[in-house]
Amino acid sequence: MVLRTTSSRFNFGAMVIMACIGVFLALAFSNYFLLQRSGHIANTVRYQQERKLVKHELENQLMQFAHAQSQISDWDDSYDAFKGVIDEQFVSDNITNWLWVDFGILMTYVVTIENKTKIAVYKDKLLPPGSGENIIQDNLDLIKQARAKYLMEFSSDRPIPAAKLIKDILAKPRDGRFAWSVRTINGQLVCIIAQVVAPDRGVALKDFRPDILFTVRPIDKEYLVAASQKLMVKDLHFDYLNEVHEENGYMPIVPLPDGRIVHARWTSDQPSQTIWRQTLPVLAIPFILVAVALTLIAWRFSKMLHALQISEQQNRFLAMHDALTGLPNRLHFDLKLEQLIAQQKDAQCSIICLDLDRFKSVNDNFGHSAGDTVLSIVSQRISKRLGRAGLVARVGGDEFNILLFGKLDDEALQSLCDDLIAEVCVPIPMPDGIAEVGASIGVAKWPDDALTVKSVLRCADEALYASKINGRRRVSFAKSRARRSTDLASSAAQTQQLDESVDKLKGILARAS
């Protein structure tokens, strides 16, 4: 019952401590989740804002580029200058000097319906016809798109067997005559626009074999740095990926013929870091206070449980041990003997009952305090002599029981008992003199002398009584079961003979009368 009560107390204490830890962890997790969620929302909102800014900037640059080109492609004079014999003066005035100087257009080509270059300009230099056709072939999809889109928008009398149009993300002005992309030419990142050259005055569609104005504008580091500073984003650049990425810092722009997708990339700002830096100090104070309070509760409760545990251990010890000598008590001794007999049925053990002689005179002559001292010293002497060979217990005022493990013959038991008597009889110095006590011993063996705990203890007590009445300071062994049976049989025979003698005497007296 005591052990069960102690276990339930400790289980309850563990539950309380675990509850404190659970509250602490729940508070920590809730704060972490709140900050993490708030940071994620802030990061998402910031990314959406950055995406809009980047998209608006690219659309603005594209519109400026397209506007500069459309001033050539949508001009009647351009249409006339490019038909038949090329007007080189027109090209020099309006392309080599104007598009490069004012708009930074790196390459300009006029491409025929057969996809040949009739005009080729690099920066401000006019190149021979046919130049740059390798670039045209690499980007032929844009030229076909531009033609197909123009015919699709302005032709209503016949379907256009055009190639599949590639839809991009950015909005474009006058989309019907406009195809564009971000690509690399000769290892340099560029923006390309292909647009049909058509006059404002209109032209008969059935006789129209449109040329394409193909222009290339570089996207250099200076532009990217300036755009990053303008948009307040970090490391703006372009990547070519195999699939669409919608994560923070990615924005798909336009697909390429080889299946890759051009993405605008930048290092997205992380407002969550600012939230953590500004919020943590505010949350830290109540969090620390709660943590300290829970720690104090858990510490106080664990301390109380520790005190209860020590108290329970002391109570269990006192329930099974003698308070004066610290030796096991009678209950402890009996339980140990019962356990030994129950678990070692084929083994043997011996029980020694030891009683002090002249102990009453010590109390009378020196006082009860001296008697307690004598008992403590005698207990130490007996325990030291016995060692690990057995268990010694104080079972009464000056009575000790000793349980010896294993099988010992009578000679070994006699030697051990003589040593115990000698140890007990050593004089004990007292402040007012010397205390002297003796010892009488009774010995019984299990299972030779008895089979049960009570019977073997009774045999040892009877042997002890025999030692006392025969002069003290003696060792007496209990009679074995065989000898007791012989004694009982002899006593019965004597009784029977006595009865027969009485009967004979009665007969004689009857005849005499």
Short mmCIF file of C-alpha atoms in Angstrom, two decimals:
data_model
loop_
_atom_site.label_atom_id
_atom_site.label_comp_id
_atom_site.label_asym_id
_atom_site.label_seq_id
_atom_site.Cartn_x
_atom_site.Cartn_y
_atom_site.Cartn_z
CA MET A 1 0.00 0.00 0.00
CA VAL A 2 2.83 2.39 0.85
CA LEU A 3 4.61 1.63 -2.42
CA ARG A 4 1.41 2.09 -4.40
CA THR A 5 0.71 5.44 -2.72
CA THR A 6 4.27 6.61 -3.37
CA SER A 7 4.08 5.54 -7.01
CA SER A 8 0.80 7.43 -7.51
CA ARG A 9 2.31 10.55 -5.94
CA PHE A 10 5.31 10.39 -8.20
CA ASN A 11 3.12 9.78 -11.25
CA PHE A 12 1.05 12.82 -10.35
CA GLY A 13 4.21 14.86 -9.85
CA ALA A 14 5.54 13.77 -13.23
CA MET A 15 2.23 14.79 -14.78
CA VAL A 16 2.45 18.25 -13.20
CA ILE A 17 6.03 18.73 -14.40
CA MET A 18 5.10 17.52 -17.88
CA ALA A 19 2.12 19.91 -17.86
CA CYS A 20 4.46 22.83 -17.07
CA ILE A 21 6.78 21.76 -19.87
CA GLY A 22 3.77 21.40 -22.19
CA VAL A 23 2.55 24.92 -21.39
CA PHE A 24 6.05 26.26 -21.99
CA LEU A 25 6.35 24.47 -25.32
CA ALA A 26 2.82 25.48 -26.36
CA LEU A 27 3.62 29.13 -25.62
CA ALA A 28 6.90 28.88 -27.53
CA PHE A 29 5.23 27.17 -30.49
CA SER A 30 2.34 29.63 -30.61
CA ASN A 31 4.75 32.59 -30.61
CA TYR A 32 6.91 30.93 -33.24
CA PHE A 33 3.88 30.09 -35.41
CA LEU A 34 2.54 33.65 -35.08
CA LEU A 35 5.85 35.18 -36.11
CA GLN A 36 6.39 32.63 -38.87
CA ARG A 37 2.90 33.16 -40.27
CA SER A 38 3.14 36.93 -40.06
CA GLY A 39 6.54 36.83 -41.74
CA HIS A 40 5.23 34.60 -44.51
CA ILE A 41 2.30 36.92 -45.19
CA ALA A 42 4.60 39.94 -45.22
CA ASN A 43 7.04 38.18 -47.56
CA THR A 44 4.18 37.21 -49.90
CA VAL A 45 2.77 40.74 -49.99
CA ARG A 46 6.24 42.15 -50.60
CA TYR A 47 6.86 39.65 -53.40
CA GLN A 48 3.59 40.56 -55.08
CA GLN A 49 4.54 44.22 -54.91
CA GLU A 50 8.01 43.48 -56.32
CA ARG A 51 6.49 41.38 -59.08
CA LYS A 52 4.20 44.22 -60.10
CA LEU A 53 7.10 46.66 -60.06
CA VAL A 54 9.34 44.39 -62.15
CA LYS A 55 6.55 43.65 -64.61
CA HIS A 56 5.72 47.34 -64.94
CA GLU A 57 9.37 48.20 -65.52
CA LEU A 58 9.81 45.53 -68.21
CA GLU A 59 6.56 46.58 -69.90
CA ASN A 60 7.72 50.17 -69.83
CA GLN A 61 11.08 49.30 -71.38
CA LEU A 62 9.36 47.11 -73.97
CA MET A 63 6.92 49.88 -74.85
CA GLN A 64 9.78 52.34 -75.26
CA PHE A 65 11.63 49.85 -77.46
CA ALA A 66 8.53 49.05 -79.50
CA HIS A 67 7.66 52.72 -79.82
CA ALA A 68 11.13 53.52 -81.16
CA GLN A 69 10.88 50.70 -83.69
CA SER A 70 7.31 51.45 -84.70
CA GLN A 71 8.36 54.94 -85.77
CA ILE A 72 10.24 53.15 -88.58
CA SER A 73 8.01 50.13 -89.25
CA ASP A 74 4.73 52.12 -89.34
CA TRP A 75 6.06 54.96 -91.53
CA ASP A 76 5.05 55.36 -95.17
CA ASP A 77 8.57 56.56 -96.06
CA SER A 78 10.08 53.43 -94.56
CA TYR A 79 7.78 51.21 -96.60
CA ASP A 80 8.71 53.05 -99.78
CA ALA A 81 12.45 53.17 -98.93
CA PHE A 82 12.61 49.41 -98.36
CA LYS A 83 10.75 48.35 -101.57
CA GLY A 84 12.71 47.81 -104.70
CA VAL A 85 16.05 49.55 -104.67
CA ILE A 86 17.04 50.39 -101.08
CA ASP A 87 17.26 54.10 -100.32
CA GLU A 88 20.61 54.05 -98.54
CA GLN A 89 20.36 57.72 -97.58
CA PHE A 90 17.09 57.02 -95.79
CA VAL A 91 18.70 54.09 -94.02
CA SER A 92 21.67 56.19 -92.97
CA ASP A 93 19.55 59.07 -91.69
CA ASN A 94 16.84 57.13 -89.91
CA ILE A 95 18.42 53.85 -88.81
CA THR A 96 22.20 54.01 -88.48
CA ASN A 97 22.21 57.45 -86.90
CA TRP A 98 18.87 57.56 -85.15
CA LEU A 99 17.96 54.14 -83.72
CA TRP A 100 21.45 53.52 -82.30
CA VAL A 101 22.21 57.01 -81.03
CA ASP A 102 18.80 57.85 -79.56
CA PHE A 103 17.46 54.43 -78.51
CA GLY A 104 20.54 52.23 -78.16
CA ILE A 105 19.33 49.63 -80.69
CA LEU A 106 22.34 47.41 -81.34
CA MET A 107 21.24 45.56 -84.50
CA THR A 108 18.62 46.37 -87.12
CA TYR A 109 17.61 44.08 -89.97
CA VAL A 110 14.97 44.31 -92.69
CA VAL A 111 13.95 40.73 -93.51
CA THR A 112 12.24 39.74 -96.74
CA ILE A 113 9.40 37.29 -97.16
CA GLU A 114 12.05 34.68 -97.98
CA ASN A 115 13.67 35.44 -94.61
CA LYS A 116 16.72 37.07 -96.16
CA THR A 117 18.25 40.31 -94.88
CA LYS A 118 18.02 43.12 -97.39
CA ILE A 119 19.24 45.69 -94.85
CA ALA A 120 21.68 44.98 -92.00
CA VAL A 121 22.88 47.60 -89.53
CA TYR A 122 25.19 47.08 -86.53
CA LYS A 123 25.16 50.09 -84.20
CA ASP A 124 25.77 52.97 -86.65
CA LYS A 125 27.36 50.93 -89.44
CA LEU A 126 25.55 49.74 -92.55
CA LEU A 127 26.52 46.17 -93.40
CA PRO A 128 26.25 44.38 -96.75
CA PRO A 129 22.89 42.78 -97.60
CA GLY A 130 22.72 39.19 -96.35
CA SER A 131 24.64 39.96 -93.19
CA GLY A 132 23.25 38.55 -89.95
CA GLU A 133 21.16 35.85 -91.60
CA ASN A 134 22.45 33.36 -89.00
CA ILE A 135 20.86 35.53 -86.32
CA ILE A 136 17.64 35.64 -88.33
CA GLN A 137 17.59 31.86 -88.67
CA ASP A 138 18.14 31.43 -84.91
CA ASN A 139 15.17 33.67 -84.21
CA LEU A 140 12.99 32.78 -87.17
CA ASP A 141 10.10 31.91 -84.84
CA LEU A 142 9.71 35.58 -83.92
CA ILE A 143 9.62 36.65 -87.56
CA LYS A 144 6.93 34.07 -88.34
CA GLN A 145 4.96 35.18 -85.31
CA ALA A 146 5.06 38.80 -86.39
CA ARG A 147 3.75 37.96 -89.88
CA ALA A 148 1.08 35.61 -88.57
CA LYS A 149 -0.16 38.07 -85.97
CA TYR A 150 -0.37 40.90 -88.54
CA LEU A 151 -2.31 38.83 -91.04
CA MET A 152 -4.57 37.42 -88.34
CA GLU A 153 -5.44 40.87 -87.06
CA PHE A 154 -5.91 42.66 -90.36
CA SER A 155 -7.26 39.85 -92.56
CA SER A 156 -10.91 38.91 -92.24
CA ASP A 157 -11.48 37.29 -95.61
CA ARG A 158 -9.28 34.21 -95.20
CA PRO A 159 -7.81 32.15 -92.35
CA ILE A 160 -4.12 32.44 -91.68
CA PRO A 161 -2.21 29.10 -91.60
CA ALA A 162 0.22 30.60 -89.14
CA ALA A 163 2.48 28.76 -86.70
CA LYS A 164 1.23 28.35 -83.15
CA LEU A 165 1.50 31.70 -81.44
CA ILE A 166 3.61 31.90 -78.28
CA LYS A 167 1.85 33.84 -75.58
CA ASP A 168 4.01 35.73 -73.17
CA ILE A 169 3.22 37.49 -69.92
CA LEU A 170 3.95 41.13 -70.63
CA ALA A 171 1.29 43.30 -72.27
CA LYS A 172 2.45 44.82 -75.57
CA PRO A 173 1.29 47.85 -77.58
CA ARG A 174 -0.19 47.08 -81.01
CA ASP A 175 0.15 43.41 -80.37
CA GLY A 176 -1.13 42.52 -83.81
CA ARG A 177 2.20 43.39 -85.50
CA PHE A 178 4.52 42.59 -82.68
CA ALA A 179 6.60 39.57 -81.59
CA TRP A 180 9.29 39.79 -78.95
CA SER A 181 11.55 37.83 -76.65
CA VAL A 182 14.52 38.02 -74.28
CA ARG A 183 17.40 35.93 -75.60
CA THR A 184 21.15 35.76 -75.98
CA ILE A 185 23.04 36.67 -79.15
CA ASN A 186 26.76 36.01 -79.22
CA GLY A 187 26.64 35.47 -75.46
CA GLN A 188 24.99 38.83 -74.76
CA LEU A 189 21.55 39.17 -73.16
CA VAL A 190 19.27 41.11 -75.55
CA CYS A 191 15.64 42.03 -76.12
CA ILE A 192 14.42 41.28 -79.68
CA ILE A 193 11.40 42.77 -81.47
CA ALA A 194 10.07 41.64 -84.88
CA GLN A 195 7.41 43.86 -86.46
CA VAL A 196 5.80 44.03 -89.91
CA VAL A 197 6.81 47.03 -92.03
CA ALA A 198 3.50 48.47 -93.25
CA PRO A 199 2.50 51.97 -94.32
CA ASP A 200 -0.03 54.05 -92.50
CA ARG A 201 -1.86 54.71 -95.75
CA GLY A 202 -2.75 51.02 -96.03
CA VAL A 203 -2.03 48.45 -98.67
CA ALA A 204 -3.97 45.80 -100.59
CA LEU A 205 -3.66 42.67 -98.47
CA LYS A 206 -3.74 40.29 -101.45
CA ASP A 207 -0.65 41.92 -102.96
CA PHE A 208 1.08 42.51 -99.61
CA ARG A 209 4.32 40.61 -99.04
CA PRO A 210 5.40 42.19 -95.75
CA ASP A 211 8.99 42.78 -94.77
CA ILE A 212 9.93 42.43 -91.12
CA LEU A 213 11.85 45.02 -89.16
CA PHE A 214 14.00 42.96 -86.79
CA THR A 215 15.76 44.94 -84.05
CA VAL A 216 18.01 43.91 -81.18
CA ARG A 217 18.54 45.96 -78.04
CA PRO A 218 21.12 44.84 -75.44
CA ILE A 219 20.22 44.30 -71.81
CA ASP A 220 23.50 45.26 -70.19
CA LYS A 221 24.63 45.30 -66.57
CA GLU A 222 24.23 49.07 -66.36
CA TYR A 223 20.54 48.74 -67.20
CA LEU A 224 20.01 45.91 -64.70
CA VAL A 225 21.80 47.83 -61.93
CA ALA A 226 19.79 50.95 -62.69
CA ALA A 227 16.54 48.96 -62.77
CA SER A 228 17.40 47.28 -59.45
CA GLN A 229 18.01 50.66 -57.84
CA LYS A 230 14.88 52.14 -59.36
CA LEU A 231 12.67 49.25 -58.24
CA MET A 232 14.50 48.82 -54.92
CA VAL A 233 15.11 45.14 -55.56
CA LYS A 234 18.40 43.28 -55.38
CA ASP A 235 20.31 41.55 -58.16
CA LEU A 236 17.78 41.84 -61.01
CA HIS A 237 18.73 39.51 -63.90
CA PHE A 238 17.27 36.95 -66.31
CA ASP A 239 17.44 33.14 -66.15
CA TYR A 240 16.43 30.39 -68.58
CA LEU A 241 14.61 27.59 -66.74
CA ASN A 242 13.03 24.35 -67.91
CA GLU A 243 9.75 24.98 -66.12
CA VAL A 244 7.73 27.81 -64.68
CA HIS A 245 8.72 28.97 -61.20
CA GLU A 246 6.30 31.08 -59.19
CA GLU A 247 8.34 31.28 -56.00
CA ASN A 248 9.37 34.56 -54.42
CA GLY A 249 11.90 36.32 -56.61
CA TYR A 250 10.83 34.57 -59.85
CA MET A 251 8.63 35.92 -62.64
CA PRO A 252 8.20 33.99 -65.92
CA ILE A 253 8.47 36.29 -68.95
CA VAL A 254 8.38 34.44 -72.26
CA PRO A 255 8.96 30.87 -73.57
CA LEU A 256 11.77 30.01 -76.00
CA PRO A 257 11.64 27.69 -79.02
CA ASP A 258 13.70 25.03 -77.22
CA GLY A 259 11.11 24.79 -74.42
CA ARG A 260 12.94 26.84 -71.84
CA ILE A 261 11.22 29.77 -70.18
CA VAL A 262 12.80 33.15 -69.59
CA HIS A 263 12.39 34.30 -65.99
CA ALA A 264 13.11 37.62 -64.41
CA ARG A 265 15.04 36.92 -61.23
CA TRP A 266 15.84 39.03 -58.23
CA THR A 267 16.61 38.60 -54.54
CA SER A 268 13.29 39.23 -52.90
CA ASP A 269 13.18 41.39 -49.82
CA GLN A 270 12.30 39.58 -46.60
CA PRO A 271 10.11 41.73 -44.32
CA SER A 272 9.85 38.70 -42.04
CA GLN A 273 13.37 39.36 -40.82
CA THR A 274 12.36 42.87 -39.78
CA ILE A 275 9.26 41.48 -38.08
CA TRP A 276 11.38 39.00 -36.14
CA ARG A 277 13.91 41.63 -35.12
CA GLN A 278 11.26 44.10 -33.96
CA THR A 279 8.84 41.61 -32.41
CA LEU A 280 11.21 39.28 -30.56
CA PRO A 281 12.26 41.87 -27.94
CA VAL A 282 8.58 42.63 -27.25
CA LEU A 283 7.62 38.98 -26.93
CA ALA A 284 10.78 38.01 -25.11
CA ILE A 285 9.88 39.74 -21.81
CA PRO A 286 6.50 38.01 -21.16
CA PHE A 287 7.88 34.80 -22.64
CA ILE A 288 10.82 34.85 -20.25
CA LEU A 289 8.56 35.70 -17.31
CA VAL A 290 6.24 32.80 -18.09
CA ALA A 291 9.21 30.50 -18.61
CA VAL A 292 10.70 31.55 -15.27
CA ALA A 293 7.34 31.10 -13.51
CA LEU A 294 6.85 27.64 -14.98
CA THR A 295 10.42 26.73 -14.13
CA LEU A 296 9.91 27.84 -10.53
CA ILE A 297 6.69 25.85 -10.31
CA ALA A 298 8.33 22.76 -11.72
CA TRP A 299 11.41 23.23 -9.50
CA ARG A 300 9.30 23.77 -6.38
CA PHE A 301 7.12 20.79 -7.16
CA SER A 302 10.11 18.55 -7.92
CA LYS A 303 11.71 19.67 -4.67
CA MET A 304 8.54 18.82 -2.79
CA LEU A 305 8.37 15.44 -4.50
CA HIS A 306 12.01 14.82 -3.65
CA ALA A 307 11.26 15.60 -0.01
CA LEU A 308 8.28 13.25 -0.12
CA GLN A 309 10.44 10.58 -1.70
CA ILE A 310 13.05 10.91 1.02
CA SER A 311 10.32 10.82 3.65
CA GLU A 312 8.79 7.72 2.07
CA GLN A 313 12.21 6.05 1.94
CA GLN A 314 12.79 6.90 5.57
CA ASN A 315 9.37 5.56 6.52
CA ARG A 316 9.98 2.35 4.57
CA PHE A 317 13.38 2.03 6.23
CA LEU A 318 11.96 2.61 9.71
CA ALA A 319 9.17 0.13 9.01
CA MET A 320 11.74 -2.57 8.32
CA HIS A 321 14.65 -1.53 10.58
CA ASP A 322 15.42 -0.84 14.22
CA ALA A 323 15.60 2.89 14.94
CA LEU A 324 18.42 2.60 17.51
CA THR A 325 20.88 0.24 15.83
CA GLY A 326 19.83 0.54 12.17
CA LEU A 327 19.62 -3.25 11.98
CA PRO A 328 16.66 -5.03 10.33
CA ASN A 329 13.75 -5.58 12.71
CA ARG A 330 11.66 -8.65 13.40
CA LEU A 331 9.33 -8.00 10.43
CA HIS A 332 12.26 -7.67 8.07
CA PHE A 333 13.85 -10.83 9.45
CA ASP A 334 10.67 -12.90 9.19
CA LEU A 335 10.02 -11.75 5.59
CA LYS A 336 13.58 -12.55 4.59
CA LEU A 337 13.36 -16.00 6.17
CA GLU A 338 10.00 -16.68 4.47
CA GLN A 339 11.47 -15.60 1.14
CA LEU A 340 14.52 -17.77 1.58
CA ILE A 341 12.48 -20.82 2.50
CA ALA A 342 10.03 -20.24 -0.37
CA GLN A 343 12.70 -19.72 -3.06
CA GLN A 344 15.35 -22.20 -1.91
CA LYS A 345 13.41 -25.35 -1.08
CA ASP A 346 16.40 -27.64 -1.60
CA ALA A 347 18.90 -25.38 0.23
CA GLN A 348 19.66 -25.04 3.92
CA CYS A 349 19.84 -22.10 6.30
CA SER A 350 20.50 -21.66 10.00
CA ILE A 351 18.81 -19.42 12.58
CA ILE A 352 20.66 -18.09 15.59
CA CYS A 353 18.80 -16.51 18.50
CA LEU A 354 21.16 -14.40 20.63
CA ASP A 355 20.16 -12.85 23.94
CA LEU A 356 22.37 -10.54 26.02
CA ASP A 357 23.19 -11.58 29.61
CA ARG A 358 23.31 -9.06 32.45
CA PHE A 359 22.00 -6.27 30.23
CA LYS A 360 19.50 -5.15 32.91
CA SER A 361 22.40 -4.38 35.25
CA VAL A 362 23.87 -2.00 32.65
CA ASN A 363 20.64 0.01 32.61
CA ASP A 364 20.45 -0.09 36.41
CA ASN A 365 24.08 0.92 36.98
CA PHE A 366 24.73 3.35 34.11
CA GLY A 367 21.31 4.41 32.88
CA HIS A 368 19.25 3.72 29.81
CA SER A 369 21.46 5.96 27.65
CA ALA A 370 24.41 3.70 28.40
CA GLY A 371 22.20 0.71 27.62
CA ASP A 372 21.46 2.19 24.18
CA THR A 373 25.20 2.68 23.64
CA VAL A 374 25.89 -0.93 24.58
CA LEU A 375 23.20 -2.14 22.17
CA SER A 376 24.67 -0.06 19.32
CA ILE A 377 28.22 -1.31 19.97
CA VAL A 378 27.12 -4.92 20.29
CA SER A 379 25.13 -4.60 17.03
CA GLN A 380 28.22 -3.30 15.23
CA ARG A 381 30.37 -6.14 16.60
CA ILE A 382 27.87 -8.81 15.57
CA SER A 383 27.43 -7.30 12.09
CA LYS A 384 31.19 -7.01 11.58
CA ARG A 385 31.82 -10.61 12.63
CA LEU A 386 28.98 -11.91 10.52
CA GLY A 387 29.88 -9.91 7.38
CA ARG A 388 28.06 -11.06 4.26
CA ALA A 389 27.49 -14.56 5.55
CA GLY A 390 24.03 -13.71 6.78
CA LEU A 391 21.51 -11.21 8.13
CA VAL A 392 21.40 -9.91 11.71
CA ALA A 393 18.26 -8.31 13.14
CA ARG A 394 17.32 -6.79 16.48
CA VAL A 395 14.00 -8.39 17.40
CA GLY A 396 13.59 -7.19 20.98
CA GLY A 397 15.17 -5.11 23.75
CA ASP A 398 18.37 -7.19 24.01
CA GLU A 399 17.46 -9.97 21.60
CA PHE A 400 19.03 -10.55 18.18
CA ASN A 401 18.15 -13.03 15.44
CA ILE A 402 20.74 -14.08 12.88
CA LEU A 403 19.97 -15.76 9.55
CA LEU A 404 22.88 -17.68 8.03
CA PHE A 405 22.78 -18.46 4.31
CA GLY A 406 23.90 -21.82 2.98
CA LYS A 407 24.60 -25.16 4.56
CA LEU A 408 26.86 -25.20 7.65
CA ASP A 409 27.74 -28.17 9.79
CA ASP A 410 27.49 -28.15 13.57
CA GLU A 411 31.21 -27.56 14.01
CA ALA A 412 31.21 -24.42 11.83
CA LEU A 413 28.11 -23.14 13.60
CA GLN A 414 29.66 -23.79 16.99
CA SER A 415 32.82 -21.87 15.99
CA LEU A 416 30.81 -18.91 14.70
CA CYS A 417 28.64 -18.79 17.83
CA ASP A 418 31.73 -18.94 20.10
CA ASP A 419 33.18 -15.98 18.18
CA LEU A 420 29.94 -14.03 18.57
CA ILE A 421 29.88 -14.66 22.33
CA ALA A 422 33.52 -13.59 22.57
CA GLU A 423 32.80 -10.36 20.65
CA VAL A 424 29.80 -9.54 22.83
CA CYS A 425 31.70 -10.21 26.07
CA VAL A 426 34.46 -7.67 25.35
CA PRO A 427 34.08 -4.93 28.03
CA ILE A 428 32.66 -1.59 26.88
CA PRO A 429 34.15 1.58 28.45
CA MET A 430 31.62 4.01 29.97
CA PRO A 431 32.13 7.51 31.43
CA ASP A 432 31.41 6.11 34.89
CA GLY A 433 33.04 2.69 34.54
CA ILE A 434 33.04 -0.37 32.34
CA ALA A 435 29.95 -2.19 31.13
CA GLU A 436 30.15 -5.92 30.73
CA VAL A 437 27.52 -8.11 29.13
CA GLY A 438 27.46 -11.69 27.94
CA ALA A 439 25.45 -13.67 25.41
CA SER A 440 23.46 -16.89 25.26
CA ILE A 441 22.74 -18.50 21.86
CA GLY A 442 20.24 -20.99 20.53
CA VAL A 443 20.68 -22.50 17.06
CA ALA A 444 18.17 -24.19 14.75
CA LYS A 445 18.55 -25.40 11.17
CA TRP A 446 16.06 -25.50 8.33
CA PRO A 447 14.86 -27.97 7.19
CA ASP A 448 16.63 -30.37 9.59
CA ASP A 449 14.97 -29.09 12.75
CA ALA A 450 11.70 -27.71 11.37
CA LEU A 451 9.94 -27.09 8.04
CA THR A 452 8.07 -23.79 8.59
CA VAL A 453 9.15 -20.33 9.60
CA LYS A 454 7.31 -20.37 12.89
CA SER A 455 8.44 -23.82 13.86
CA VAL A 456 12.12 -23.20 13.09
CA LEU A 457 12.04 -19.94 15.05
CA ARG A 458 10.39 -21.75 17.94
CA CYS A 459 13.12 -24.38 17.84
CA ALA A 460 15.80 -21.67 17.99
CA ASP A 461 14.00 -19.99 20.93
CA GLU A 462 13.80 -23.29 22.80
CA ALA A 463 17.52 -23.84 22.23
CA LEU A 464 18.21 -20.30 23.54
CA TYR A 465 16.11 -21.03 26.64
CA ALA A 466 18.12 -24.17 27.21
CA SER A 467 21.36 -22.14 27.08
CA LYS A 468 20.07 -19.69 29.67
CA ILE A 469 18.86 -22.27 32.16
CA ASN A 470 22.10 -24.22 31.80
CA GLY A 471 24.35 -21.38 32.89
CA ARG A 472 24.39 -18.71 30.22
CA ARG A 473 27.21 -17.89 27.78
CA ARG A 474 26.41 -21.14 26.12
CA VAL A 475 25.46 -22.38 22.66
CA SER A 476 22.61 -24.87 22.44
CA PHE A 477 21.39 -26.60 19.28
CA ALA A 478 17.77 -27.46 18.70
CA LYS A 479 16.80 -31.12 18.66
CA SER A 480 16.35 -32.52 15.19
CA ARG A 481 12.96 -33.85 14.07
CA ALA A 482 14.26 -37.45 14.21
CA ARG A 483 15.48 -37.07 17.79
CA ARG A 484 12.22 -35.41 18.85
CA SER A 485 10.32 -38.30 17.32
CA THR A 486 12.51 -40.79 19.22
CA ASP A 487 11.98 -38.87 22.45
CA LEU A 488 8.23 -38.84 21.89
CA ALA A 489 8.19 -42.61 21.20
CA SER A 490 10.27 -43.30 24.34
CA SER A 491 7.95 -41.12 26.42
CA ALA A 492 4.92 -42.99 25.07
CA ALA A 493 6.51 -46.36 25.93
CA GLN A 494 7.32 -45.20 29.43
CA THR A 495 3.77 -43.99 29.87
CA GLN A 496 2.42 -47.32 28.71
CA GLN A 497 4.69 -49.20 31.16
CA LEU A 498 3.59 -46.93 33.96
CA ASP A 499 -0.04 -47.56 33.11
CA GLU A 500 0.56 -51.30 33.14
CA SER A 501 2.29 -51.08 36.55
CA VAL A 502 -0.61 -49.09 37.95
CA ASP A 503 -3.04 -51.65 36.67
CA LYS A 504 -1.03 -54.47 38.28
CA LEU A 505 -0.89 -52.58 41.57
CA LYS A 506 -4.63 -52.06 41.48
CA GLY A 507 -5.13 -55.82 40.98
CA ILE A 508 -2.92 -56.69 43.91
CA LEU A 509 -4.74 -54.24 46.18
CA ALA A 510 -8.09 -55.65 45.08
CA ARG A 511 -7.07 -59.22 45.90
CA ALA A 512 -5.64 -58.22 49.27
CA SER A 513 -8.87 -56.56 50.25
#
